[in-house]
Amino acid sequence: MARRLFLSVYLHWFRRDFRVRDNTALALAARLADAVVGVFVVDTRWFPSAAGCMGPFQARFWLAALTELRRTLLDLNIPLRIVTSADPAAALVVLARELHADGITFNKEYEPGQLALDRRLTRLAQDAGMQVRACKDAVIWEEFELLTGAESVYQVFTPYKRAWLAALAAKPTSVAGLPRRGTGLCCAADTVPAARALGYGAVEDSLPTGESGAEAMLAGFSGRLMRTYAAQRNYPAVEGSSRLSAHLNAGTISIRQCVVAALRGGAARDQCGGAGTWLAELIWREFYRMILFHYPHTVTEAFQRRYARLTWPERPDRVAAWSRGETGYPIVDAAMRSLAATGWMHNRLRMITAMFLVKDLDVHWRVGEDFFRQWLVDYDQASNVGGWQWSAGTGPDAAPYFRVMNPILQGRRFDPQGVFVRRWLPELGGVPVKSIHQPWLMSAALQKQAGCVIGRNYPAPLVDHGSARLAAIGRCVAAAARSQKSGR
Ligand SMILES: Cc1cc2nc3c(=O)[nH]c(=O)nc-3n(C[C@H](O)[C@H](O)[C@H](O)COP(=O)(O)OP(=O)(O)OC[C@H]3O[C@@H](n4cnc5c(N)ncnc54)[C@H](O)[C@@H]3O)c2cc1C
């Protein structure tokens, strides 16, 4: 059918690039062929709501993005096909054959699992006599474009950022428009499955979805919040950051759209201003991608070899209390409850809760990394592993082993009035500001008066931060010494 009506057909595989604007590989497919068919593979190893799979917030967010994408693609005469399979590479080639496609395009990803998938797809497609075109799209600079003077991989962020900005000044980036409109539809579009049909329960959508939602959010942030970002971004009770992470991860907005917005906001002129600080965060995203590309073992192992010998006991009770937001430390508990309710957590709170789990509760960072994966709407393997290894002190350019965030001081500094804490812990609603980050210090009479009796309405602290901190530092020192002794 496709052959009879169209001279050439290309399949574009949507993986984490759910947009039509500024989509490099989609635009390439539209240039190469008369007819383009978009395809998304519901990978059954990843999609059902089960352990080890995509969490409910992210699944719903992706499906909403796909629903909008299906509509916008049809305006361009590109039908979206949905294929369900546990072997995406094979499924893509089967569909391409059925449509008599000449080739397949996709945008590159940099995680170990995705790279293996790309290799398999390339081999199968080439065996079937098809072209495969993979494009750089998700990053400004990819794996071998930014190396040190000695041709090695940057392991420290600041020099990486410097090189990143210098490369951008030498070769500015720009945003492309819509792909060329096809001459007609070469097959019908499929319906995007509902989250329920994939086994997901209902969760509340807390973000505007799809490409249109992303563009509106970027416009709102650029017009209003970008200027104050440097000053406001650390305070969870205020709207101080872009909240674009879920969109950047689903590709409903491109990294180039964000970088161009930051440059328009003055990022190049003033690196410490709002736009410059925001651009630096976008560069962290890329830094972690490149680290994961070059050091894929860091998905499960410490980046810093000297911490390879850290040992972690199983602590199911502590993990359960942390995940439920019942540690007795209000800033930690409020953060964990906000994650469960919205699928998103403020960056400052990610650092506090991650460090608390690893250092205060002595739990392996992988346990937390896995928990965040199940709940985050913006889950991204590179950034999540990067963030957890940073917090554990085991990653590249990580927090040093002696830095253990104090949840009381962090709470006082970044939520001074307890506005965020009260929002998520209504049981602390009557606690005076003075005690909001240490409610257990209230006298029995005051606890009663505040309607918050420790041990009844709100838990007593699970551990004592002071002694937990010393123990955490001791563990790191001992692990480094063991590793030095064994020559590793
Ligand atoms: C333990 C831990 C786990 C994390 N897990 C993830 C994750 O799974 N997915 C994810 O996208 N981010 C993760 N981050 C990074 C960061 O917390 C989020 O990107 C940020 O909170 C998203 O909010 P925002 O979009 O308002 O960010 P903004 O402050 O507006 O920043 C703009 C963009 O820059 C990127 N960015 C910002 N901070 C970081 C960072 N520290 N590392 C990498 N990229 C960054 C994000 O794409 C973000 O959308 C994690 C951080 C920690 C400490």
XYZ file of C-alpha atoms and ligand atoms in Angstrom:
541
model
C 0.000 0.000 0.000
C 2.719 2.452 1.071
C 4.877 1.574 -1.964
C 2.044 2.096 -4.439
C 1.185 5.619 -3.292
C 4.507 6.953 -2.093
C 7.958 6.958 -3.630
C 9.627 6.572 -0.269
C 8.549 5.957 3.317
C 10.503 6.504 6.534
C 9.625 5.435 10.018
C 10.468 7.823 12.846
C 10.819 6.111 16.204
C 9.646 8.387 19.051
C 11.392 7.406 22.271
C 11.833 10.526 24.453
C 11.226 13.256 21.890
C 7.451 13.711 21.991
C 7.237 16.916 19.963
C 7.026 18.025 16.364
C 8.918 21.325 16.682
C 12.719 21.308 16.647
C 12.852 17.514 16.455
C 16.060 16.685 14.590
C 15.424 13.103 13.498
C 11.747 13.703 12.684
C 12.708 16.627 10.459
C 15.338 14.446 8.782
C 12.777 11.717 8.067
C 10.464 14.333 6.541
C 13.269 15.553 4.286
C 14.269 12.040 3.195
C 10.844 10.597 2.423
C 7.512 11.460 0.808
C 5.718 9.848 3.704
C 6.700 9.559 7.340
C 5.122 7.260 9.902
C 5.765 7.922 13.592
C 5.934 4.978 15.953
C 6.047 4.595 19.711
C 6.791 1.234 21.268
C 5.038 0.381 24.502
C 7.908 -1.677 25.877
C 6.261 -4.248 28.112
C 9.457 -4.675 30.131
C 9.118 -1.060 31.180
C 5.488 -0.062 31.018
C 3.271 -2.228 33.196
C 2.912 -0.820 36.674
C 5.194 -3.278 38.464
C 8.489 -3.281 40.327
C 11.386 -2.158 38.146
C 9.088 -0.373 35.668
C 7.992 3.143 34.895
C 6.094 4.836 37.700
C 2.497 6.070 37.474
C 3.219 9.821 37.264
C 5.714 9.488 34.468
C 3.600 6.943 32.570
C 0.569 9.254 32.613
C 2.691 12.227 31.635
C 4.140 10.342 28.652
C 0.763 9.031 27.520
C -0.726 12.538 27.677
C 2.205 13.820 25.622
C 1.679 11.041 23.073
C -2.013 11.860 22.804
C -1.241 15.461 21.879
C 1.572 14.349 19.605
C -0.774 12.041 17.686
C -2.988 15.062 16.902
C -0.194 17.426 15.904
C 1.403 14.766 13.741
C -1.829 14.199 11.832
C -1.795 17.904 10.839
C 1.539 17.135 9.197
C 0.184 13.987 7.511
C 2.202 11.768 9.823
C 0.224 8.921 11.410
C 1.382 7.727 14.842
C 1.509 3.967 15.210
C 1.625 2.347 18.636
C 3.273 -1.054 18.920
C 3.369 -3.174 22.076
C 6.369 -5.428 22.503
C 9.074 -6.615 24.866
C 11.552 -6.395 21.981
C 11.287 -2.843 20.601
C 14.045 -3.268 18.015
C 12.421 -6.318 16.430
C 8.963 -4.724 16.601
C 10.197 -1.596 14.816
C 11.726 -3.604 12.001
C 8.565 -5.710 11.601
C 6.475 -2.529 11.275
C 8.979 -0.945 8.902
C 8.793 -4.029 6.694
C 4.997 -4.038 6.759
C 5.033 -0.403 5.570
C 7.774 -1.078 3.000
C 9.832 1.622 4.665
C 13.187 2.613 3.253
C 14.586 3.536 6.616
C 14.175 4.400 10.277
C 15.169 7.608 12.063
C 15.516 8.231 15.777
C 17.128 10.649 18.198
C 20.010 9.287 20.218
C 19.905 8.538 23.933
C 22.969 7.935 26.095
C 21.962 5.434 28.776
C 23.507 1.948 28.626
C 20.165 0.171 28.043
C 19.192 2.583 25.248
C 22.586 2.278 23.568
C 22.245 -1.513 23.505
C 18.795 -1.095 21.979
C 20.174 1.219 19.278
C 22.841 -1.314 18.339
C 20.295 -4.111 18.022
C 17.905 -1.974 15.992
C 20.687 -0.874 13.653
C 21.781 -4.462 13.049
C 18.254 -5.803 12.455
C 17.275 -2.910 10.180
C 20.439 -3.130 8.120
C 19.987 -6.906 7.763
C 16.540 -6.100 6.380
C 18.090 -3.690 3.864
C 16.908 -0.491 5.542
C 18.724 2.726 6.309
C 19.094 3.758 9.949
C 19.717 7.403 10.789
C 20.429 8.317 14.424
C 20.602 12.034 15.296
C 22.033 14.098 18.108
C 19.045 15.917 19.589
C 18.729 15.477 23.358
C 21.940 17.345 24.188
C 23.904 20.315 22.905
C 27.262 18.513 23.114
C 27.480 14.764 23.010
C 29.899 12.079 24.130
C 33.100 12.957 22.277
C 32.472 16.628 21.502
C 33.769 17.960 24.803
C 36.957 16.343 26.067
C 39.770 17.744 28.209
C 43.064 18.926 26.662
C 44.364 15.391 27.339
C 41.409 13.947 25.366
C 39.856 12.463 28.488
C 36.355 12.764 29.905
C 35.606 15.707 32.211
C 34.969 14.425 35.728
C 34.609 17.816 37.397
C 31.680 20.045 36.614
C 33.221 23.552 36.571
C 35.817 22.922 33.828
C 33.174 20.954 31.913
C 30.823 23.916 32.133
C 33.560 26.269 30.990
C 34.297 24.087 27.955
C 30.556 23.694 27.269
C 30.011 27.467 27.210
C 33.129 28.113 25.119
C 31.969 25.548 22.551
C 28.554 27.188 22.429
C 30.078 30.632 21.903
C 32.098 29.198 19.014
C 29.152 27.321 17.508
C 25.820 28.837 18.580
C 22.753 26.659 18.706
C 19.374 27.480 17.196
C 15.831 26.184 17.228
C 14.323 24.557 14.120
C 10.631 24.764 13.249
C 8.147 22.147 12.111
C 9.132 19.271 9.843
C 8.113 19.330 6.177
C 4.443 18.349 5.765
C 3.954 14.979 4.072
C 1.966 14.628 0.864
C -0.567 12.289 2.436
C -1.162 9.641 5.087
C 0.300 6.277 4.208
C -1.569 4.406 6.944
C -4.051 5.063 9.723
C -2.983 6.341 13.139
C -3.424 4.145 16.214
C -5.099 5.183 19.447
C -2.823 5.963 22.392
C -3.608 3.518 25.216
C -5.049 4.831 28.461
C -2.889 4.569 31.578
C -5.484 2.248 33.099
C -5.198 -0.153 30.198
C -1.485 -0.449 30.998
C -2.196 -1.265 34.624
C -1.679 2.150 36.221
C -3.919 3.476 38.965
C -5.175 7.050 39.034
C -2.791 9.803 40.118
C -3.314 13.524 39.975
C -1.691 15.355 37.054
C 0.069 18.328 38.560
C 1.741 19.686 35.412
C 0.528 20.973 32.053
C 1.253 18.159 29.605
C 2.358 17.760 25.999
C 4.327 20.008 23.701
C 1.843 22.853 24.156
C 2.109 22.578 27.955
C 5.907 22.642 27.755
C 5.999 25.692 25.511
C 3.593 27.559 27.776
C 5.668 26.684 30.827
C 8.906 27.803 29.200
C 7.292 31.060 28.096
C 5.942 31.648 31.631
C 9.293 30.887 33.231
C 11.298 33.024 30.778
C 8.916 35.951 31.124
C 8.698 35.974 34.900
C 10.794 33.613 37.011
C 14.069 33.315 35.142
C 15.271 36.698 36.399
C 14.775 35.735 40.049
C 15.859 32.101 39.647
C 19.278 32.464 41.317
C 17.725 33.974 44.440
C 14.561 31.871 44.636
C 15.436 28.413 43.386
C 16.339 26.946 46.770
C 13.071 27.652 48.564
C 10.554 24.833 48.171
C 7.595 26.894 49.379
C 7.914 29.379 46.515
C 7.585 28.897 42.792
C 11.235 29.536 42.011
C 12.346 26.983 39.407
C 11.075 26.132 35.929
C 9.572 22.685 36.723
C 10.445 21.775 33.153
C 12.324 18.589 34.081
C 9.496 16.224 33.127
C 9.200 17.976 29.769
C 12.932 17.906 29.115
C 12.928 14.196 29.910
C 9.939 13.382 27.726
C 11.294 15.633 25.003
C 8.120 17.715 24.838
C 10.549 20.637 24.817
C 14.002 20.533 23.273
C 17.211 21.385 25.063
C 17.876 23.966 22.334
C 14.593 25.764 23.076
C 15.660 26.014 26.731
C 19.228 27.102 25.995
C 18.078 29.756 23.520
C 15.605 31.050 26.154
C 18.426 31.230 28.728
C 20.656 33.117 26.286
C 17.840 35.547 25.504
C 17.511 36.057 29.255
C 21.170 37.160 29.435
C 22.898 33.883 30.449
C 26.023 34.649 28.416
C 26.401 38.167 29.848
C 25.938 37.237 33.494
C 26.672 33.676 34.543
C 25.648 34.358 38.135
C 22.329 36.013 37.272
C 19.028 34.132 36.991
C 19.416 33.026 33.380
C 23.110 32.143 33.804
C 22.391 30.049 36.898
C 19.548 28.291 35.107
C 21.758 27.522 32.125
C 24.294 25.968 34.518
C 21.576 23.563 35.706
C 20.866 22.554 32.122
C 24.595 21.872 31.791
C 24.490 19.585 34.870
C 21.886 17.552 33.004
C 24.294 17.108 30.134
C 27.273 16.481 32.416
C 25.492 13.529 34.024
C 24.477 12.153 30.624
C 28.053 12.157 29.457
C 29.269 10.605 32.714
C 26.769 7.780 32.308
C 27.755 7.274 28.681
C 31.454 6.939 29.521
C 31.038 5.127 32.856
C 27.955 2.923 32.435
C 28.890 0.817 35.485
C 27.939 3.800 37.680
C 24.282 2.831 37.309
C 24.972 0.412 40.149
C 28.530 1.078 41.378
C 30.259 4.006 43.045
C 31.937 6.324 40.543
C 34.770 6.941 42.999
C 36.680 3.689 43.360
C 37.694 4.513 46.932
C 34.095 4.032 47.989
C 33.634 0.737 46.172
C 34.063 -1.025 49.505
C 31.348 0.816 51.364
C 28.950 -1.745 52.814
C 25.260 -1.199 53.420
C 23.093 -3.200 55.764
C 19.506 -4.057 54.858
C 17.251 -1.695 56.774
C 13.656 -2.306 55.665
C 12.098 -0.469 58.644
C 14.105 2.677 58.038
C 13.399 2.565 54.299
C 9.674 2.184 54.990
C 9.640 5.168 57.380
C 11.602 7.310 54.909
C 9.354 6.384 51.962
C 6.167 7.092 53.908
C 7.460 10.435 55.213
C 7.567 9.262 58.828
C 11.157 9.849 59.926
C 10.286 12.509 62.488
C 12.292 15.163 60.610
C 9.660 17.522 59.173
C 11.553 18.756 56.094
C 12.350 15.163 55.056
C 8.825 13.935 55.695
C 7.132 16.864 53.935
C 9.373 16.318 50.909
C 8.607 12.607 50.722
C 4.876 13.206 51.028
C 4.999 15.860 48.309
C 6.689 13.326 46.045
C 4.038 10.676 46.665
C 1.230 13.171 46.026
C 2.595 15.011 42.982
C 5.395 12.930 41.423
C 7.749 15.893 41.679
C 10.215 17.023 44.305
C 12.092 20.277 44.608
C 15.859 19.991 43.946
C 16.857 21.179 47.432
C 14.566 18.551 48.915
C 15.949 15.821 46.671
C 19.379 16.580 48.109
C 18.107 16.659 51.698
C 16.056 13.454 51.482
C 18.753 11.588 49.542
C 21.494 12.535 51.960
C 19.273 11.701 54.898
C 18.577 8.196 53.574
C 22.198 7.452 52.775
C 24.028 9.207 55.596
C 21.626 9.412 58.525
C 19.774 6.159 57.886
C 22.757 4.243 56.459
C 20.878 2.868 53.462
C 22.444 2.171 50.034
C 21.873 5.039 47.564
C 20.557 2.489 45.054
C 17.504 1.875 47.257
C 16.665 5.571 47.092
C 17.480 5.806 43.410
C 15.020 2.994 42.755
C 12.329 4.603 44.902
C 12.679 7.920 43.087
C 12.453 6.085 39.764
C 9.084 4.660 40.748
C 7.651 8.017 41.784
C 9.256 10.839 39.831
C 7.356 12.276 36.891
C 10.726 13.453 35.554
C 12.700 10.268 36.207
C 15.866 10.277 34.166
C 18.452 7.594 34.774
C 21.511 9.800 34.273
C 20.278 12.684 36.455
C 18.844 10.400 39.108
C 21.940 8.240 39.426
C 24.036 11.436 39.272
C 21.955 13.108 41.999
C 22.038 10.060 44.263
C 25.758 9.495 43.831
C 26.330 13.202 44.483
C 24.349 12.968 47.713
C 26.066 9.742 48.779
C 29.432 11.384 48.103
C 30.403 8.550 45.744
C 29.844 10.330 42.403
C 31.960 12.575 40.192
C 32.358 16.045 41.710
C 30.150 14.882 44.589
C 29.516 16.322 48.022
C 32.651 15.521 50.080
C 32.339 12.655 52.574
C 32.291 15.020 55.568
C 29.365 17.052 54.201
C 26.227 15.688 55.814
C 23.252 18.005 55.497
C 21.567 18.745 58.786
C 17.803 18.399 58.183
C 17.010 20.836 60.984
C 19.307 23.581 59.723
C 18.297 22.942 56.107
C 14.656 23.286 57.119
C 15.295 26.504 59.035
C 17.285 27.998 56.200
C 15.157 27.036 53.214
C 11.697 26.880 54.792
C 12.134 29.424 57.589
C 8.444 29.888 58.366
C 7.652 26.200 57.858
C 5.237 27.033 55.025
C 6.255 24.009 52.961
C 6.312 21.688 55.968
C 2.828 22.708 57.078
C 1.493 22.281 53.535
C 2.418 18.587 53.519
C 2.256 17.744 57.227
C -1.103 19.071 58.443
C -0.449 17.441 61.829
C 2.192 20.155 62.387
C -0.249 22.934 61.487
C -0.441 24.277 65.063
C 3.287 23.999 65.862
C 4.908 27.403 66.406
C 7.542 28.542 63.872
C 10.288 28.250 66.484
C 9.696 24.490 66.798
C 8.535 23.616 63.311
C 11.758 21.867 62.315
C 12.315 20.272 65.740
C 8.832 19.579 67.093
C 10.135 16.954 69.537
C 11.771 19.744 71.560
C 8.394 21.228 72.489
C 7.373 20.696 76.091
C 4.564 18.184 76.743
C 2.204 21.098 77.434
C 3.130 22.879 74.229
C 2.735 19.673 72.213
C -0.746 19.306 73.591
C -1.582 22.936 72.918
C -0.243 22.640 69.331
C -2.291 19.474 68.741
C 0.885 17.593 67.915
C 1.910 15.078 70.523
C 5.184 13.458 69.513
C 4.834 9.714 69.216
C 1.064 10.029 68.757
C 0.335 12.688 66.094
C 3.819 12.821 64.622
C 6.761 10.412 65.038
C 9.790 11.029 67.233
C 13.049 11.314 65.220
C 14.056 7.913 63.834
C 17.745 8.595 64.506
C 19.733 11.299 66.242
C 21.254 13.404 63.478
C 24.430 14.306 65.422
C 25.496 10.724 66.071
C 24.268 9.492 62.658
C 26.457 12.137 61.006
C 29.577 11.017 62.854
C 28.874 7.377 62.039
C 28.429 8.232 58.324
C 31.733 10.075 58.195
C 33.417 7.152 59.957
C 32.048 4.676 57.417
C 33.405 6.694 54.494
C 36.825 7.096 56.080
C 36.995 3.354 56.830
C 35.897 2.410 53.282
C 38.509 4.711 51.739
C 41.197 3.258 54.036
C 40.214 -0.323 53.120
C 40.394 0.553 49.475
C 43.809 2.221 49.864
C 45.141 -0.787 51.726
C 44.010 -3.154 48.996
C 45.499 -0.859 46.323
C 42.149 -0.138 44.632
C 18.843 12.713 44.466
C 18.493 13.467 43.207
C 17.774 12.826 42.212
C 17.437 13.523 41.034
N 16.723 12.855 40.052
C 16.421 13.506 38.905
C 15.697 12.839 37.874
O 15.358 11.651 37.949
N 15.366 13.560 36.759
C 15.750 14.875 36.616
O 15.423 15.475 35.584
N 16.457 15.504 37.557
C 16.799 14.875 38.704
N 17.497 15.544 39.674
C 17.966 16.914 39.412
C 17.035 18.050 39.859
O 16.611 17.846 41.160
C 15.812 18.213 38.955
O 16.202 18.237 37.621
C 15.083 19.518 39.280
O 14.672 19.536 40.616
C 13.893 19.667 38.362
O 13.177 20.833 38.675
P 13.084 22.030 37.634
O 12.691 21.508 36.307
O 12.256 23.072 38.250
O 14.596 22.482 37.551
P 15.255 23.889 37.236
O 15.917 24.320 38.482
O 14.332 24.811 36.572
O 16.441 23.484 36.228
C 16.243 23.404 34.812
C 16.565 22.028 34.304
O 17.938 21.732 34.508
C 18.099 20.345 34.788
N 18.653 20.190 36.123
C 18.472 21.013 37.174
N 19.192 20.580 38.224
C 19.826 19.471 37.828
C 20.723 18.553 38.465
N 21.122 18.719 39.727
N 21.157 17.495 37.764
C 20.785 17.307 36.480
N 19.948 18.143 35.821
C 19.480 19.210 36.482
C 16.706 19.725 34.710
O 16.517 19.227 33.412
C 15.804 20.921 34.999
O 14.515 20.793 34.468
C 17.851 14.860 40.863
C 18.593 15.491 41.879
C 18.905 14.803 43.037
C 19.686 15.506 44.115
